[in-house]
CSV table of N, CA and C in Angstrom, one decimal:
chain,number,residue,atom,x,y,z
S,1,MET,N,-13.2,-70.8,-1.9
S,1,MET,CA,-12.3,-70.0,-1.0
S,1,MET,C,-11.7,-68.8,-1.7
S,2,PRO,N,-11.5,-68.8,-3.0
S,2,PRO,CA,-10.9,-67.6,-3.5
S,2,PRO,C,-11.8,-66.4,-3.4
S,3,ASN,N,-13.1,-66.6,-3.3
S,3,ASN,CA,-14.1,-65.5,-3.1
S,3,ASN,C,-14.0,-64.9,-1.7
S,4,ARG,N,-13.7,-65.7,-0.8
S,4,ARG,CA,-13.7,-65.3,0.6
S,4,ARG,C,-12.6,-64.4,1.0
S,5,MET,N,-11.5,-64.5,0.4
S,5,MET,CA,-10.3,-63.6,0.7
S,5,MET,C,-10.6,-62.2,0.3
S,6,PRO,N,-11.0,-61.9,-0.9
S,6,PRO,CA,-11.3,-60.5,-1.2
S,6,PRO,C,-12.4,-59.9,-0.3
S,7,ALA,N,-13.4,-60.6,0.1
S,7,ALA,CA,-14.4,-60.1,0.9
S,7,ALA,C,-13.9,-59.7,2.3
S,8,GLU,N,-13.0,-60.5,2.9
S,8,GLU,CA,-12.4,-60.1,4.2
S,8,GLU,C,-11.5,-58.9,4.0
S,9,HIS,N,-10.8,-58.9,2.9
S,9,HIS,CA,-9.9,-57.7,2.6
S,9,HIS,C,-10.7,-56.4,2.5
S,10,ALA,N,-11.9,-56.5,1.8
S,10,ALA,CA,-12.8,-55.3,1.7
S,10,ALA,C,-13.3,-54.9,3.0
S,11,LEU,N,-13.6,-55.8,3.8
S,11,LEU,CA,-14.2,-55.5,5.2
S,11,LEU,C,-13.2,-54.8,6.0
S,12,CYS,N,-11.9,-55.2,5.9
S,12,CYS,CA,-10.9,-54.6,6.7
S,12,CYS,C,-10.6,-53.1,6.2
S,13,ARG,N,-10.7,-52.9,5.0
S,13,ARG,CA,-10.5,-51.5,4.4
S,13,ARG,C,-11.6,-50.6,4.8
S,14,SER,N,-12.8,-51.0,5.0
S,14,SER,CA,-13.9,-50.1,5.3
S,14,SER,C,-14.1,-49.7,6.8
S,15,ARG,N,-13.2,-50.2,7.6
S,15,ARG,CA,-13.3,-50.0,9.1
S,15,ARG,C,-12.8,-48.6,9.5
S,16,GLY,N,-11.9,-48.0,8.8
S,16,GLY,CA,-11.2,-46.8,9.3
S,16,GLY,C,-11.4,-45.6,8.3
S,17,PHE,N,-10.8,-44.5,8.7
S,17,PHE,CA,-10.8,-43.3,7.9
S,17,PHE,C,-9.5,-43.2,7.1
S,18,THR,N,-9.6,-42.6,5.9
S,18,THR,CA,-8.4,-42.4,5.2
S,18,THR,C,-7.7,-41.1,5.7
S,19,LEU,N,-6.5,-41.0,5.4
S,19,LEU,CA,-5.7,-39.8,5.8
S,19,LEU,C,-6.3,-38.5,5.2
S,20,ILE,N,-6.8,-38.6,4.0
S,20,ILE,CA,-7.4,-37.4,3.4
S,20,ILE,C,-8.6,-37.0,4.1
S,21,GLU,N,-9.4,-37.9,4.5
S,21,GLU,CA,-10.7,-37.6,5.3
S,21,GLU,C,-10.3,-36.9,6.6
S,22,LEU,N,-9.3,-37.4,7.3
S,22,LEU,CA,-8.9,-36.8,8.5
S,22,LEU,C,-8.4,-35.4,8.3
S,23,VAL,N,-7.6,-35.2,7.3
S,23,VAL,CA,-7.0,-33.9,7.1
S,23,VAL,C,-8.1,-32.9,6.7
S,24,VAL,N,-9.1,-33.3,5.9
S,24,VAL,CA,-10.2,-32.4,5.5
S,24,VAL,C,-11.0,-32.0,6.8
S,25,THR,N,-11.2,-33.0,7.6
S,25,THR,CA,-12.0,-32.8,8.8
S,25,THR,C,-11.3,-31.8,9.8
S,26,VAL,N,-10.0,-32.0,9.9
S,26,VAL,CA,-9.2,-31.1,10.8
S,26,VAL,C,-9.2,-29.7,10.2
S,27,ALA,N,-9.1,-29.5,8.9
S,27,ALA,CA,-9.0,-28.2,8.2
S,27,ALA,C,-10.4,-27.5,8.4
S,28,VAL,N,-11.5,-28.2,8.2
S,28,VAL,CA,-12.8,-27.6,8.4
S,28,VAL,C,-13.0,-27.1,9.9
S,29,ILE,N,-12.5,-27.9,10.8
S,29,ILE,CA,-12.6,-27.5,12.2
S,29,ILE,C,-11.8,-26.3,12.5
S,30,ALA,N,-10.5,-26.3,11.9
S,30,ALA,CA,-9.6,-25.1,12.1
S,30,ALA,C,-10.2,-23.8,11.5
S,31,LEU,N,-10.8,-24.0,10.3
S,31,LEU,CA,-11.4,-22.8,9.7
S,31,LEU,C,-12.6,-22.3,10.5
S,32,GLY,N,-13.4,-23.2,11.1
S,32,GLY,CA,-14.5,-22.7,11.9
S,32,GLY,C,-14.0,-22.0,13.2
S,33,VAL,N,-13.0,-22.5,13.8
S,33,VAL,CA,-12.5,-21.9,15.0
S,33,VAL,C,-11.9,-20.6,14.7
S,34,SER,N,-11.2,-20.4,13.6
S,34,SER,CA,-10.6,-19.1,13.3
S,34,SER,C,-11.6,-18.1,13.0
S,35,LEU,N,-12.7,-18.5,12.3
S,35,LEU,CA,-13.8,-17.5,12.0
S,35,LEU,C,-14.5,-17.1,13.3
S,36,ALA,N,-14.7,-18.0,14.2
S,36,ALA,CA,-15.3,-17.7,15.5
S,36,ALA,C,-14.4,-16.8,16.3
S,37,ALA,N,-13.1,-17.0,16.3
S,37,ALA,CA,-12.1,-16.1,17.0
S,37,ALA,C,-12.2,-14.7,16.4
S,38,ILE,N,-12.2,-14.6,15.2
S,38,ILE,CA,-12.3,-13.2,14.5
S,38,ILE,C,-13.6,-12.5,14.9
S,39,ALA,N,-14.7,-13.3,14.9
S,39,ALA,CA,-16.0,-12.7,15.2
S,39,ALA,C,-16.1,-12.2,16.7
S,40,LEU,N,-15.5,-13.0,17.6
S,40,LEU,CA,-15.5,-12.6,19.0
S,40,LEU,C,-14.5,-11.6,19.4
S,41,ARG,N,-13.6,-11.3,18.6
S,41,ARG,CA,-12.5,-10.4,18.9
S,41,ARG,C,-12.9,-9.0,19.2
S,42,ASP,N,-14.0,-8.5,18.7
S,42,ASP,CA,-14.4,-7.1,18.8
S,42,ASP,C,-15.2,-7.0,20.2
S,43,SER,N,-14.5,-6.7,21.2
S,43,SER,CA,-15.1,-6.5,22.5
S,43,SER,C,-15.4,-5.1,22.8
S,44,ALA,N,-16.0,-4.8,24.0
S,44,ALA,CA,-16.4,-3.5,24.4
S,44,ALA,C,-15.1,-2.6,24.5
S,45,ALA,N,-14.0,-3.2,25.0
S,45,ALA,CA,-12.8,-2.4,25.2
S,45,ALA,C,-12.2,-2.0,23.9
S,46,SER,N,-12.2,-2.8,22.9
S,46,SER,CA,-11.7,-2.4,21.6
S,46,SER,C,-12.6,-1.4,20.9
S,47,ALA,N,-13.9,-1.4,21.1
S,47,ALA,CA,-14.8,-0.4,20.5
S,47,ALA,C,-14.4,0.9,21.2
S,48,LEU,N,-14.2,1.0,22.5
S,48,LEU,CA,-13.9,2.2,23.1
S,48,LEU,C,-12.5,2.7,22.6
S,49,GLU,N,-11.5,1.8,22.5
S,49,GLU,CA,-10.2,2.2,22.0
S,49,GLU,C,-10.3,2.8,20.5
S,50,ARG,N,-11.2,2.2,19.7
S,50,ARG,CA,-11.4,2.7,18.3
S,50,ARG,C,-11.9,4.1,18.4
S,51,ASP,N,-12.9,4.4,19.2
S,51,ASP,CA,-13.5,5.7,19.3
S,51,ASP,C,-12.5,6.7,19.9
S,52,ALA,N,-11.7,6.3,20.8
S,52,ALA,CA,-10.7,7.2,21.4
S,52,ALA,C,-9.6,7.5,20.4
S,53,ALA,N,-9.1,6.6,19.7
S,53,ALA,CA,-8.1,6.8,18.6
S,53,ALA,C,-8.7,7.7,17.5
S,54,ARG,N,-9.9,7.5,17.1
S,54,ARG,CA,-10.6,8.3,16.1
S,54,ARG,C,-10.7,9.8,16.6
S,55,LEU,N,-11.1,9.9,17.9
S,55,LEU,CA,-11.3,11.3,18.4
S,55,LEU,C,-9.9,12.0,18.5
S,56,ALA,N,-8.9,11.3,18.9
S,56,ALA,CA,-7.5,11.9,18.9
S,56,ALA,C,-7.2,12.4,17.5
S,57,ALA,N,-7.4,11.6,16.5
S,57,ALA,CA,-7.1,12.0,15.1
S,57,ALA,C,-8.0,13.2,14.6
S,58,LEU,N,-9.3,13.2,15.0
S,58,LEU,CA,-10.1,14.3,14.6
S,58,LEU,C,-9.7,15.6,15.3
S,59,LEU,N,-9.3,15.5,16.6
S,59,LEU,CA,-8.9,16.7,17.3
S,59,LEU,C,-7.6,17.3,16.7
S,60,GLU,N,-6.7,16.4,16.3
S,60,GLU,CA,-5.5,16.9,15.6
S,60,GLU,C,-5.8,17.5,14.3
S,61,SER,N,-6.7,16.9,13.5
S,61,SER,CA,-7.1,17.5,12.3
S,61,SER,C,-7.7,18.9,12.5
S,62,ALA,N,-8.6,19.0,13.4
S,62,ALA,CA,-9.3,20.3,13.7
S,62,ALA,C,-8.2,21.3,14.2
S,63,ARG,N,-7.3,20.8,15.0
S,63,ARG,CA,-6.2,21.7,15.5
S,63,ARG,C,-5.4,22.3,14.3
S,64,ALA,N,-5.0,21.4,13.4
S,64,ALA,CA,-4.3,21.8,12.2
S,64,ALA,C,-5.1,22.8,11.3
S,65,LEU,N,-6.4,22.5,11.2
S,65,LEU,CA,-7.3,23.4,10.4
S,65,LEU,C,-7.4,24.7,11.1
S,66,SER,N,-7.5,24.8,12.4
S,66,SER,CA,-7.6,26.0,13.1
S,66,SER,C,-6.3,26.9,12.9
S,67,ARG,N,-5.1,26.2,13.0
S,67,ARG,CA,-3.9,27.0,12.8
S,67,ARG,C,-3.8,27.5,11.4
S,68,ALA,N,-4.2,26.7,10.4
S,68,ALA,CA,-4.1,27.1,9.0
S,68,ALA,C,-5.0,28.2,8.6
S,69,THR,N,-6.2,28.2,9.2
S,69,THR,CA,-7.2,29.2,8.8
S,69,THR,C,-7.2,30.4,9.8
S,70,GLY,N,-6.6,30.3,10.9
S,70,GLY,CA,-6.6,31.4,11.9
S,70,GLY,C,-7.9,31.5,12.6
S,71,VAL,N,-8.8,30.6,12.5
S,71,VAL,CA,-10.1,30.6,13.2
S,71,VAL,C,-10.1,29.6,14.4
S,72,ALA,N,-10.6,30.1,15.5
S,72,ALA,CA,-10.7,29.2,16.7
S,72,ALA,C,-11.7,28.1,16.4
S,73,VAL,N,-11.2,26.9,16.7
S,73,VAL,CA,-12.1,25.7,16.6
S,73,VAL,C,-12.3,25.1,18.0
S,74,THR,N,-13.5,24.8,18.4
S,74,THR,CA,-13.8,24.2,19.7
S,74,THR,C,-14.5,22.9,19.5
S,75,TRP,N,-14.1,21.9,20.3
S,75,TRP,CA,-14.8,20.6,20.3
S,75,TRP,C,-15.6,20.5,21.6
S,76,ARG,N,-16.8,20.0,21.6
S,76,ARG,CA,-17.6,19.8,22.8
S,76,ARG,C,-18.5,18.6,22.6
S,77,PRO,N,-18.7,17.9,23.7
S,77,PRO,CA,-19.6,16.8,23.7
S,77,PRO,C,-21.0,17.2,23.5
S,78,ALA,N,-21.9,16.5,22.8
S,78,ALA,CA,-23.3,16.8,22.6
S,78,ALA,C,-24.1,15.6,23.1
S,79,ALA,N,-25.4,15.7,23.1
S,79,ALA,CA,-26.3,14.7,23.6
S,79,ALA,C,-26.1,13.3,22.9
S,80,GLN,N,-25.9,13.3,21.6
S,80,GLN,CA,-25.8,12.0,20.9
S,80,GLN,C,-24.4,11.9,20.2
S,81,GLY,N,-23.4,12.7,20.6
S,81,GLY,CA,-22.1,12.6,20.0
S,81,GLY,C,-21.2,13.7,20.4
S,82,PHE,N,-20.8,14.5,19.4
S,82,PHE,CA,-20.0,15.7,19.7
S,82,PHE,C,-20.1,16.7,18.6
S,83,VAL,N,-19.6,17.9,18.8
S,83,VAL,CA,-19.7,19.0,17.8
S,83,VAL,C,-18.4,19.7,17.7
S,84,PHE,N,-18.0,20.0,16.5
S,84,PHE,CA,-16.9,20.9,16.2
S,84,PHE,C,-17.5,22.3,15.9
S,85,GLU,N,-17.1,23.3,16.7
S,85,GLU,CA,-17.6,24.7,16.4
S,85,GLU,C,-16.5,25.5,15.9
S,86,GLY,N,-16.8,26.3,14.9
S,86,GLY,CA,-15.8,27.2,14.3
S,86,GLY,C,-15.1,26.7,13.1
S,87,VAL,N,-15.5,25.5,12.6
S,87,VAL,CA,-15.0,24.9,11.4
S,87,VAL,C,-15.6,25.6,10.2
S,88,PRO,N,-14.7,26.1,9.3
S,88,PRO,CA,-15.2,26.9,8.2
S,88,PRO,C,-16.2,26.1,7.4
S,89,PRO,N,-17.3,26.7,6.9
S,89,PRO,CA,-18.3,26.0,6.1
S,89,PRO,C,-17.6,25.5,4.7
S,90,GLY,N,-18.2,24.5,4.1
S,90,GLY,CA,-17.7,24.0,2.9
S,90,GLY,C,-16.8,22.8,3.1
S,91,GLY,N,-16.5,22.2,2.1
S,91,GLY,CA,-15.7,20.9,2.2
S,91,GLY,C,-16.5,19.8,2.8
S,92,SER,N,-15.9,18.8,3.2
S,92,SER,CA,-16.6,17.6,3.7
S,92,SER,C,-17.1,17.9,5.1
S,93,PRO,N,-18.3,17.4,5.5
S,93,PRO,CA,-18.8,17.7,6.9
S,93,PRO,C,-18.0,16.9,7.9
S,94,TRP,N,-17.8,17.5,9.1
S,94,TRP,CA,-17.1,16.8,10.2
S,94,TRP,C,-18.0,15.8,10.9
S,95,PRO,N,-17.5,14.7,11.3
S,95,PRO,CA,-18.3,13.7,12.0
S,95,PRO,C,-18.9,14.3,13.3
S,96,THR,N,-20.0,13.8,13.7
S,96,THR,CA,-20.7,14.3,14.9
S,96,THR,C,-21.1,13.1,15.8
S,97,GLN,N,-20.9,11.9,15.3
S,97,GLN,CA,-21.3,10.7,16.0
S,97,GLN,C,-20.1,9.8,16.4
S,98,TRP,N,-20.3,9.0,17.5
S,98,TRP,CA,-19.3,8.0,17.8
S,98,TRP,C,-19.4,6.8,16.9
S,99,LEU,N,-18.4,6.1,16.8
S,99,LEU,CA,-18.5,4.8,16.0
S,99,LEU,C,-19.4,3.8,16.7
S,100,ASP,N,-19.3,3.8,18.0
S,100,ASP,CA,-20.1,2.9,18.8
S,100,ASP,C,-21.1,3.7,19.5
S,101,ALA,N,-22.4,3.4,19.4
S,101,ALA,CA,-23.5,4.2,20.0
S,101,ALA,C,-23.4,4.2,21.6
S,102,ALA,N,-22.7,3.3,22.2
S,102,ALA,CA,-22.5,3.2,23.6
S,102,ALA,C,-21.4,4.1,24.2
S,103,THR,N,-20.6,4.7,23.3
S,103,THR,CA,-19.5,5.6,23.7
S,103,THR,C,-20.0,7.0,24.1
S,104,ALA,N,-19.5,7.6,25.1
S,104,ALA,CA,-19.9,8.9,25.5
S,104,ALA,C,-18.7,9.6,26.2
S,105,ALA,N,-18.7,10.9,26.1
S,105,ALA,CA,-17.6,11.7,26.8
S,105,ALA,C,-18.2,12.0,28.2
S,106,GLN,N,-17.3,12.0,29.2
S,106,GLN,CA,-17.7,12.3,30.6
S,106,GLN,C,-17.6,13.8,30.8
S,107,GLY,N,-18.6,14.4,31.3
S,107,GLY,CA,-18.6,15.8,31.6
S,107,GLY,C,-19.0,16.6,30.3
S,108,ASN,N,-19.0,17.9,30.5
S,108,ASN,CA,-19.4,18.8,29.4
S,108,ASN,C,-18.3,19.8,29.0
S,109,ALA,N,-17.0,19.5,29.4
S,109,ALA,CA,-15.9,20.4,29.1
S,109,ALA,C,-15.6,20.5,27.6
S,110,ALA,N,-15.4,21.7,27.1
S,110,ALA,CA,-15.1,21.9,25.7
S,110,ALA,C,-13.6,22.0,25.6
S,111,LEU,N,-13.1,21.6,24.4
S,111,LEU,CA,-11.6,21.7,24.2
S,111,LEU,C,-11.4,22.8,23.1
S,112,LEU,N,-10.5,23.8,23.4
S,112,LEU,CA,-10.2,24.8,22.5
S,112,LEU,C,-8.9,24.3,21.7
S,113,LEU,N,-9.1,24.3,20.4
S,113,LEU,CA,-8.1,23.6,19.6
S,113,LEU,C,-7.2,24.6,18.8
S,114,GLY,N,-7.3,25.9,19.0
S,114,GLY,CA,-6.5,26.8,18.3
S,114,GLY,C,-7.1,28.2,18.2
S,115,PRO,N,-6.6,29.0,17.4
S,115,PRO,CA,-5.6,29.0,16.4
S,115,PRO,C,-4.1,29.1,16.8
S,116,ASP,N,-3.9,29.3,18.1
S,116,ASP,CA,-2.5,29.4,18.5
S,116,ASP,C,-1.8,28.1,18.4
S,117,PRO,N,-0.5,28.1,18.0
S,117,PRO,CA,0.2,26.8,17.9
S,117,PRO,C,0.4,26.0,19.2
S,118,ILE,N,0.5,26.8,20.3
S,118,ILE,CA,0.6,26.1,21.6
S,118,ILE,C,-0.7,26.4,22.4
S,119,ILE,N,-1.4,25.3,22.8
S,119,ILE,CA,-2.6,25.4,23.5
S,119,ILE,C,-2.4,24.9,24.9
S,120,GLY,N,-3.3,25.2,25.8
S,120,GLY,CA,-3.1,24.7,27.2
S,120,GLY,C,-3.3,23.2,27.3
S,121,PRO,N,-2.9,22.5,28.4
S,121,PRO,CA,-3.2,21.1,28.5
S,121,PRO,C,-4.7,20.9,28.6
S,122,GLN,N,-5.1,19.9,27.8
S,122,GLN,CA,-6.6,19.6,27.7
S,122,GLN,C,-6.8,18.1,27.6
S,123,ALA,N,-7.9,17.6,28.2
S,123,ALA,CA,-8.2,16.2,28.1
S,123,ALA,C,-9.7,16.0,28.2
S,124,VAL,N,-10.1,14.9,27.6
S,124,VAL,CA,-11.5,14.4,27.7
S,124,VAL,C,-11.5,12.9,28.0
S,125,ALA,N,-12.4,12.5,28.9
S,125,ALA,CA,-12.4,11.1,29.3
S,125,ALA,C,-13.6,10.5,28.5
S,126,LEU,N,-13.4,9.3,28.0
S,126,LEU,CA,-14.4,8.6,27.3
S,126,LEU,C,-14.8,7.3,28.0
S,127,HIS,N,-16.0,7.0,28.0
S,127,HIS,CA,-16.5,5.7,28.7
S,127,HIS,C,-17.5,5.1,27.8
S,128,ARG,N,-17.8,3.8,28.1
S,128,ARG,CA,-18.8,3.1,27.3
S,128,ARG,C,-19.9,2.7,28.3
S,129,ALA,N,-21.1,2.9,27.9
S,129,ALA,CA,-22.2,2.6,28.8
S,129,ALA,C,-22.2,1.1,29.1
S,130,GLY,N,-22.4,0.8,30.4
S,130,GLY,CA,-22.4,-0.6,30.8
S,130,GLY,C,-21.0,-1.2,31.0
S,131,SER,N,-20.0,-0.4,30.9
S,131,SER,CA,-18.6,-0.9,31.1
S,131,SER,C,-17.8,0.1,32.0
S,132,PRO,N,-17.0,-0.5,32.9
S,132,PRO,CA,-16.3,0.4,33.8
S,132,PRO,C,-15.0,1.0,33.1
S,133,ALA,N,-14.7,0.5,32.0
S,133,ALA,CA,-13.5,1.0,31.3
S,133,ALA,C,-13.6,2.5,30.9
S,134,THR,N,-12.5,3.2,31.1
S,134,THR,CA,-12.5,4.6,30.7
S,134,THR,C,-11.1,4.9,30.0
S,135,LEU,N,-11.1,5.7,29.0
S,135,LEU,CA,-9.9,6.1,28.3
S,135,LEU,C,-9.9,7.6,28.3
S,136,GLN,N,-8.7,8.2,28.3
S,136,GLN,CA,-8.5,9.6,28.2
S,136,GLN,C,-7.8,10.0,26.9
S,137,VAL,N,-8.3,11.0,26.2
S,137,VAL,CA,-7.7,11.6,25.1
S,137,VAL,C,-7.2,13.0,25.5
S,138,ALA,N,-5.9,13.1,25.5
S,138,ALA,CA,-5.3,14.3,26.1
S,138,ALA,C,-4.1,14.8,25.4
S,139,THR,N,-3.7,16.1,25.6
S,139,THR,CA,-2.5,16.7,25.1
S,139,THR,C,-2.0,17.6,26.2
S,140,ASP,N,-0.7,17.8,26.2
S,140,ASP,CA,-0.1,18.8,27.2
S,140,ASP,C,0.0,20.2,26.6
S,141,GLY,N,-0.5,20.3,25.3
S,141,GLY,CA,-0.5,21.6,24.7
S,141,GLY,C,0.6,21.7,23.6
S,142,LEU,N,1.6,20.9,23.7
S,142,LEU,CA,2.7,20.9,22.7
S,142,LEU,C,2.6,19.7,21.8
S,143,ARG,N,2.4,18.5,22.4
S,143,ARG,CA,2.4,17.3,21.7
S,143,ARG,C,1.0,17.0,21.2
S,144,PRO,N,0.8,16.1,20.2
S,144,PRO,CA,-0.5,15.8,19.7
S,144,PRO,C,-1.4,15.1,20.7
S,145,PHE,N,-2.7,15.1,20.5
S,145,PHE,CA,-3.6,14.4,21.3
S,145,PHE,C,-3.3,12.9,21.2
S,146,ALA,N,-3.3,12.2,22.4
S,146,ALA,CA,-3.0,10.8,22.4
S,146,ALA,C,-4.0,10.2,23.4
S,147,VAL,N,-4.1,8.9,23.3
S,147,VAL,CA,-5.0,8.1,24.1
S,147,VAL,C,-4.2,7.4,25.2
S,148,SER,N,-4.7,7.5,26.5
S,148,SER,CA,-4.1,6.9,27.6
S,148,SER,C,-5.1,6.4,28.6
S,149,ALA,N,-4.7,5.7,29.6
S,149,ALA,CA,-5.5,5.3,30.7
S,149,ALA,C,-5.7,6.6,31.6
S,150,PRO,N,-6.8,6.7,32.3
S,150,PRO,CA,-7.0,7.9,33.1
S,150,PRO,C,-5.9,8.1,34.1
S,151,GLY,N,-5.4,9.3,34.2
S,151,GLY,CA,-4.3,9.6,35.2
S,151,GLY,C,-2.9,9.2,34.6
S,152,GLY,N,-2.9,8.5,33.5
S,152,GLY,CA,-1.6,8.2,32.9
S,152,GLY,C,-1.1,9.2,32.0
S,153,PRO,N,0.2,9.1,31.5
S,153,PRO,CA,0.7,10.1,30.6
S,153,PRO,C,-0.1,10.0,29.3
S,154,ALA,N,-0.2,11.2,28.6
S,154,ALA,CA,-1.0,11.3,27.4
S,154,ALA,C,-0.4,10.4,26.3
S,155,ASP,N,0.9,10.1,26.3
S,155,ASP,CA,1.5,9.4,25.2
S,155,ASP,C,1.7,7.9,25.6
S,156,ALA,N,1.1,7.4,26.6
S,156,ALA,CA,1.3,6.0,27.1
S,156,ALA,C,0.9,5.0,26.1
S,157,ARG,N,-0.1,5.3,25.3
S,157,ARG,CA,-0.7,4.3,24.3
S,157,ARG,C,-0.2,4.5,22.9
S,158,GLN,N,0.7,5.5,22.7
S,158,GLN,CA,1.2,5.6,21.4
S,158,GLN,C,2.4,4.6,21.1
S,159,PRO,N,2.5,4.1,19.9
S,159,PRO,CA,3.6,3.2,19.7
S,159,PRO,C,4.9,3.9,19.7
């Protein structure tokens, strides 16, 4: 009989999971879910927002360069991206491509960025192929270029 008691006791211990096993399993599942959430976070709308914010920053940089050098700088959409005309040669090259290949500017309107400190109100609408979402990068001529929904105020998306 003394041998029977430890065998029953061992049988009872092997029927369940330990607390450490459960904690490790939950941690692995939580890590997998968080990695999947990060990977799925980059949607079409956020890609368009990134391109619009980048364009607003590039337009402001070109506007400041135009005022500093006294040379008129123009931005215009191109077949595969966009072009800055009037930028002095030398230095680092200006980007000519969108971050997302599906982003495009609507229409062919060019934006005059200077050299005058006050420019007229200007805007360009950006859209992404296959998506109804549209964003506008605009200025009233005094304030910096900002991203907004079409028809909304130019500074609606600024913090």
